Short mmCIF file of C-alpha atoms in Angstrom, two decimals:
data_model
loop_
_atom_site.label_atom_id
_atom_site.label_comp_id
_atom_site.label_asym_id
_atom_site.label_seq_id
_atom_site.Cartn_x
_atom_site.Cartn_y
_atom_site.Cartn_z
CA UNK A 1 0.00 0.00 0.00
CA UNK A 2 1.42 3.78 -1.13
CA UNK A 3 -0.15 6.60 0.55
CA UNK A 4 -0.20 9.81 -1.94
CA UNK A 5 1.37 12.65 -0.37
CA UNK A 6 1.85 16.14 -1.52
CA UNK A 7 4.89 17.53 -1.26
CA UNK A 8 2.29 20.70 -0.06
CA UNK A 9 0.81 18.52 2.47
CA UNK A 10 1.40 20.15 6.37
CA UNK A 11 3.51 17.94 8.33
CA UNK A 12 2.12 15.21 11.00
CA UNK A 13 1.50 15.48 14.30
CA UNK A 14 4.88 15.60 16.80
CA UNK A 15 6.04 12.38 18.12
CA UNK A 16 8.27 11.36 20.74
CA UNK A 17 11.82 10.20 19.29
CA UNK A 18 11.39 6.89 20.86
CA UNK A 19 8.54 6.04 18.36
CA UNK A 20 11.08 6.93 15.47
CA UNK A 21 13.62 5.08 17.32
CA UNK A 22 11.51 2.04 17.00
CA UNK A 23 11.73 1.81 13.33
CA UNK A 24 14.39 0.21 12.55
CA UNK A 25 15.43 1.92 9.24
CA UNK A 26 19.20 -0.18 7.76
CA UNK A 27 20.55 -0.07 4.53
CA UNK A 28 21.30 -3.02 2.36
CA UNK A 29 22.44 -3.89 -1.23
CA UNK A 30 19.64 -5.38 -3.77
CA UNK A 31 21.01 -9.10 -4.59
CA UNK A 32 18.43 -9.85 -7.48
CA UNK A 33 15.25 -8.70 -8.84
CA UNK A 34 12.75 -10.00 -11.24
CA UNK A 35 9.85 -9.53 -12.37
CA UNK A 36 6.63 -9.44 -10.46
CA UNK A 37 3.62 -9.41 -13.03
CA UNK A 38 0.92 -10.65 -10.41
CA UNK A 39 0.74 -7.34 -8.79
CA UNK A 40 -1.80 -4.99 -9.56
CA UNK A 41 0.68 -2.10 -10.00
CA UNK A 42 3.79 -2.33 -12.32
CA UNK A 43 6.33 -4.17 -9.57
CA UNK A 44 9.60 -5.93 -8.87
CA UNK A 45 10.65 -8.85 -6.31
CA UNK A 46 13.64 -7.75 -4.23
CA UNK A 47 16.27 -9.80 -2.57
CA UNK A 48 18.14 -7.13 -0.35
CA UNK A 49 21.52 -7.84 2.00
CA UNK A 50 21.17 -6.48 5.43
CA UNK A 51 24.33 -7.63 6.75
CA UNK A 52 25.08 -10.02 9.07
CA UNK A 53 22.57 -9.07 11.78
CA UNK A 54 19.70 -8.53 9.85
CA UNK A 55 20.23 -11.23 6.81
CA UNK A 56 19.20 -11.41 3.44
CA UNK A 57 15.25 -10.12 3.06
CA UNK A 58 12.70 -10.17 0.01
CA UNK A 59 10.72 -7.73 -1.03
CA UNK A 60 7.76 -6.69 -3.40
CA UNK A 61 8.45 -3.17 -4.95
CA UNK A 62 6.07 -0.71 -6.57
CA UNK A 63 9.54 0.68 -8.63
CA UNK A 64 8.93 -0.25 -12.21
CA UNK A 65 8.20 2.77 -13.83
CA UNK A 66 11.79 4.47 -12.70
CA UNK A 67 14.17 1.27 -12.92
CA UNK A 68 14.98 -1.52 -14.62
CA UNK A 69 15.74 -5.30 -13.61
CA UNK A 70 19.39 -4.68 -14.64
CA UNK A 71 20.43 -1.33 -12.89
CA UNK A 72 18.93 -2.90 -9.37
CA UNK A 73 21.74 -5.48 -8.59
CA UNK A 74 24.35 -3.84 -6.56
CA UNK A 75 22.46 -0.78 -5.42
CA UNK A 76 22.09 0.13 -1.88
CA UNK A 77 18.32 0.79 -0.39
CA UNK A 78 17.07 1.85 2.92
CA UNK A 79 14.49 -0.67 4.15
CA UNK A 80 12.14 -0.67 7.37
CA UNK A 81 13.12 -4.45 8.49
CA UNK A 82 10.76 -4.85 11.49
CA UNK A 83 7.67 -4.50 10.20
CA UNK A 84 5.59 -8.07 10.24
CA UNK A 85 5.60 -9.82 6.74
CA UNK A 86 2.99 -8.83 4.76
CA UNK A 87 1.61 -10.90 1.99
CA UNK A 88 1.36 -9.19 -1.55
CA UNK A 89 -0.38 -11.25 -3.93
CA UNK A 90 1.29 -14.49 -4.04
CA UNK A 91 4.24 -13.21 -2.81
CA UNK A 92 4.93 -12.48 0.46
CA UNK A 93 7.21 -9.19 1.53
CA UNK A 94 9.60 -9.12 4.47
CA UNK A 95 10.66 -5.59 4.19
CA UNK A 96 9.38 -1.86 3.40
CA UNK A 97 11.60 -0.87 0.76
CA UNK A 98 11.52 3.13 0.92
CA UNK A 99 11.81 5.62 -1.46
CA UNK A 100 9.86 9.08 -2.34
CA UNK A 101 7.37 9.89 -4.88
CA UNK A 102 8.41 11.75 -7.93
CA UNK A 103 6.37 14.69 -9.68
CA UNK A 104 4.28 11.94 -11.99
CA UNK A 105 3.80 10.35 -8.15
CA UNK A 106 6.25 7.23 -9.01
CA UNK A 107 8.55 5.64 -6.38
CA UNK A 108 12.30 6.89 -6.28
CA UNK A 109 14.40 4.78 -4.24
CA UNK A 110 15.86 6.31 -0.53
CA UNK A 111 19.37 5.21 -0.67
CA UNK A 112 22.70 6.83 0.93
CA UNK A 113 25.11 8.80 -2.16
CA UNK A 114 28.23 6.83 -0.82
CA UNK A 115 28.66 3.37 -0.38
CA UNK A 116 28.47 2.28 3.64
CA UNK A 117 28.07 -1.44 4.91
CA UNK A 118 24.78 -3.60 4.80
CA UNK A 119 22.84 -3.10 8.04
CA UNK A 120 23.92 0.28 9.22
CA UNK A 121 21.04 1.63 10.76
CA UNK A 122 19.23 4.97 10.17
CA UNK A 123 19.87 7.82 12.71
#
């Protein structure tokens, strides 16, 4: 599920920092991705590398319409990892892979611009 939000949108209520601490937002590199033509909405399945602590997770990503199969190997994604599974057609998804919308309201990945090791955690 993708909520819509406008980048004009007011900001949510305040939280205390121990909620966001409680997401446990880590970075990992995409292993493989293929096809996913099941889903209702153009879609990929991800195999992502959280490092050693986390392990290897799939995932089922609404990303079609900015990337290709090939370029997805070797990137690095952020990824909520401790959310419950969630089924998704017959496929079932063990992580949130993040990313933003873009101005035709398509998913661009969240990913860090330098290179750092599988598992490091958002802070």
């Amino acid at each position: 599920m993708h909520l819509a939000h406008s980048p004009d949108a007011p900001g949510q209520e305040q939280i205390d920092f121990e909620w966001f601490l409680a997401v446990d937002i880590r970075v990992g590199t995409i292993l493989s991705a293929e096809a996913f033509p099941e889903a209702r909405k153009p879609s990929y399945r991800l195999v992502v590398d959280f490092g050693p602590g986390i392990g290897t997770r799939k995932s089922c990503a609404q990303i079609a319409a900015n990337y290709t199969l090939a370029e997805l190997p070797g990137r690095q994604v952020a990824g909520v990892v401790n959310f419950p599974p969630r089924q998704i057609g017959p496929a079932m998804s063990e992580v949130l892979v993040l990313g933003f919308a873009d101005a035709a309201g398509e998913v661009v990945l969240f990913a860090p611009d330098v290179p750092v090791p599988n598992g490091s955690r958002l802070f």
